[in-house]
Amino acid sequence: MVNLRTDLRQRIRAHLSTATSDFPRFPSFPSSYRKEESDGYGAAPGLHTYRITDTHGYQRRVHLRVDPDGSGVLFRDVTDVIHLNVTATEIAHLALEGVPQDRARRQLRRTYGKSVSSGQLDGDLASIYDLVGAMTDPGDACPTCALPELPRADLFSTPVHAPYKVDLAVTYGCNNECPHCYNEPTHYPMASLSKEHWFEVVDRLHELGVPHLIFTGGEATLHPDLPEIIAHADRLGHVVGLNSNGRRMAHQPYVAELAAAGLNHVQITLGSSRPAIHDAMMGARAFDQTVRGIRNAVDSPLHTITNTTLMQANKNHAEEIIEFLYDLGIRTFAMNGMIYSGGGFGNGTAIPEAEMPALLIRVRDKADDLGMRFLWYTPTEYCRMSPVELELGAKRCNAGEYSLCIEPNGDVLPCQSYYVAAGNILRDPWEEIWQGALFRSFRDRVEDPRWAGLPEKCWECPDLPLCGGGCRIEREARDGHRIAEHGHGGGCAGCSGSCGTGKSASDSPFTADIELTLLPTGFVPPAGQVNSPVRGSGVMVVQ
């Protein structure tokens, strides 16, 4: 008899593991792309971006991130990822630059001399060129699914020097008042950096090799400089996303402005297909605007998905919500459970974990019936609820490792609902932030779970590499601890599609204090423009 749990775990690992780089074979790479920057043959550290236009006019982006040690990561549309060793990175860079193979062979021969045989050099060169050909193929086929005899690493096992994605919380102002909002009220008045400082933030992330930026909040569309900041990120070659409640996107010219600025994708929050329930969940009469925003986004060039927090108010009509989204033109949707920070801490409207599996099976099956893609965001302890056994795919908190968040003032958080800063992106050296105890506690929780603060049951658990101990915020909330009060805990940025949790800058993982820095020259969301005594919008609400 097959052990279902083991079998599913192996299937997930086989399907989702990341390639560690040797030399797969693919057809030769096409010439229908242009390089945005050129620095000769050398693979200089940083982010190298290539734009590819397919026969339908759709633009893809391929990034080669070269790390300081010379190794690299190859991304296609920031979804397909292959890790490369130093030699493979050098060859991939030559291929992406359009250097002919015979010319590349001569250069590599000069570089490596007789230390490598002609047969090995020719084989490796052809294989990496073929790999780049697959990654730059403008077709819809998965470029990594058919890699033959390519060494693979277990999912989540490859160390990284910088995240793949950063959430930019450009403001905590919002025109909704969701009672369950994960933002901590003490952060609502935090001033935002000036436009020029946000440009510097984006520049810094580009230097670090981060290919994917998502603007969030609060409500990011309330920041008056958002289109210009998006345009700056697009000029540098980043894939740019937006998380929004959709209300400003009810104004079609604004959607067009965002798309023209270079926005690639948007995720809009919908609480319910029933107006009264949605409005109650959002704390505002927002349903009509949000739905118009979804329609406008679907009708635009933007790749559009939605997210829904599953709560007591909407659990009994989850299938109805999915059908409603389908009728709006949505084909990919996400859902998450309660995020236990801010208004989510101690919130009685959360669905008990014991009830969640049956609900998720209903959601999964309805999505399958309609041919939709369902993304489950919330990381859980696999011993309590395994997304693998529910056939939802492997899910683990990515905070402080593959993703992080930058607050409106530039402070760097492990994720956007874990309110302990590891430093400031504009003031502090990156290595102090990245190698500090706070971020290492997230990255090292599999190798040293005891030091990272995981409970004893996790230390020898075979599922730990996939599970990662679940969401630290949720685990701490079960014990009655709140991050804003105790300076410890953990987080899940579930509504952004990246969950995360964090060793602090001190010797102990859980002793960092929250620091609020209000910059007098930055954008401060003014209060009084919406019906909220605590959260200003910064922009008049579109009627």
Short mmCIF file of N, CA and C in Angstrom, two decimals, residues 175 221 244-251 268-269 286-294 541-543:
data_model
loop_
_atom_site.label_atom_id
_atom_site.label_comp_id
_atom_site.label_asym_id
_atom_site.label_seq_id
_atom_site.Cartn_x
_atom_site.Cartn_y
_atom_site.Cartn_z
N ASN A 175 -8.55 53.52 2.30
CA ASN A 175 -9.93 53.99 2.22
C ASN A 175 -10.93 52.92 2.63
N THR A 221 -2.67 52.47 -3.98
CA THR A 221 -3.16 53.39 -5.01
C THR A 221 -3.45 54.78 -4.44
N SER A 244 -4.26 45.55 -4.13
CA SER A 244 -5.17 46.68 -3.99
C SER A 244 -6.55 46.21 -3.58
N ASN A 245 -7.31 47.14 -2.98
CA ASN A 245 -8.73 46.84 -2.75
C ASN A 245 -9.57 47.14 -3.98
N GLY A 246 -8.95 47.69 -5.01
CA GLY A 246 -9.61 47.88 -6.29
C GLY A 246 -10.47 49.12 -6.42
N ARG A 247 -10.63 49.91 -5.36
CA ARG A 247 -11.59 51.00 -5.41
C ARG A 247 -11.16 52.11 -6.36
N ARG A 248 -9.90 52.50 -6.33
CA ARG A 248 -9.44 53.52 -7.28
C ARG A 248 -9.42 52.97 -8.70
N MET A 249 -9.31 51.66 -8.83
CA MET A 249 -9.28 51.07 -10.16
C MET A 249 -10.67 51.01 -10.78
N ALA A 250 -11.69 51.43 -10.03
CA ALA A 250 -13.01 51.61 -10.62
C ALA A 250 -12.99 52.75 -11.64
N HIS A 251 -11.96 53.57 -11.58
CA HIS A 251 -11.77 54.68 -12.52
C HIS A 251 -10.88 54.16 -13.65
N ILE A 268 -6.55 41.98 -6.53
CA ILE A 268 -7.59 42.78 -5.90
C ILE A 268 -8.31 41.94 -4.86
N THR A 269 -8.53 42.52 -3.70
CA THR A 269 -9.18 41.82 -2.60
C THR A 269 -10.70 41.89 -2.73
N ALA A 286 -17.89 49.53 -0.20
CA ALA A 286 -16.85 49.43 -1.22
C ALA A 286 -17.17 48.45 -2.34
N PHE A 287 -18.22 47.66 -2.21
CA PHE A 287 -18.44 46.54 -3.13
C PHE A 287 -18.50 46.98 -4.58
N ASP A 288 -19.33 47.97 -4.88
CA ASP A 288 -19.51 48.37 -6.27
C ASP A 288 -18.20 48.85 -6.89
N GLN A 289 -17.44 49.65 -6.14
CA GLN A 289 -16.17 50.14 -6.67
C GLN A 289 -15.18 48.99 -6.87
N THR A 290 -15.12 48.09 -5.91
CA THR A 290 -14.19 46.97 -6.03
C THR A 290 -14.51 46.10 -7.24
N VAL A 291 -15.79 45.82 -7.45
CA VAL A 291 -16.18 44.99 -8.60
C VAL A 291 -15.88 45.71 -9.91
N ARG A 292 -16.16 47.03 -9.96
CA ARG A 292 -15.80 47.78 -11.17
C ARG A 292 -14.29 47.77 -11.37
N GLY A 293 -13.56 47.84 -10.28
CA GLY A 293 -12.10 47.78 -10.39
C GLY A 293 -11.63 46.46 -10.96
N ILE A 294 -12.25 45.36 -10.52
CA ILE A 294 -11.89 44.04 -11.07
C ILE A 294 -12.20 43.99 -12.56
N VAL A 541 -11.82 59.54 -2.67
CA VAL A 541 -12.37 58.27 -3.14
C VAL A 541 -13.10 58.48 -4.46
N VAL A 542 -12.86 57.59 -5.41
CA VAL A 542 -13.56 57.66 -6.70
C VAL A 542 -15.01 57.23 -6.51
N GLN A 543 -15.92 58.04 -6.97
CA GLN A 543 -17.35 57.70 -6.84
C GLN A 543 -17.83 56.98 -8.09
#
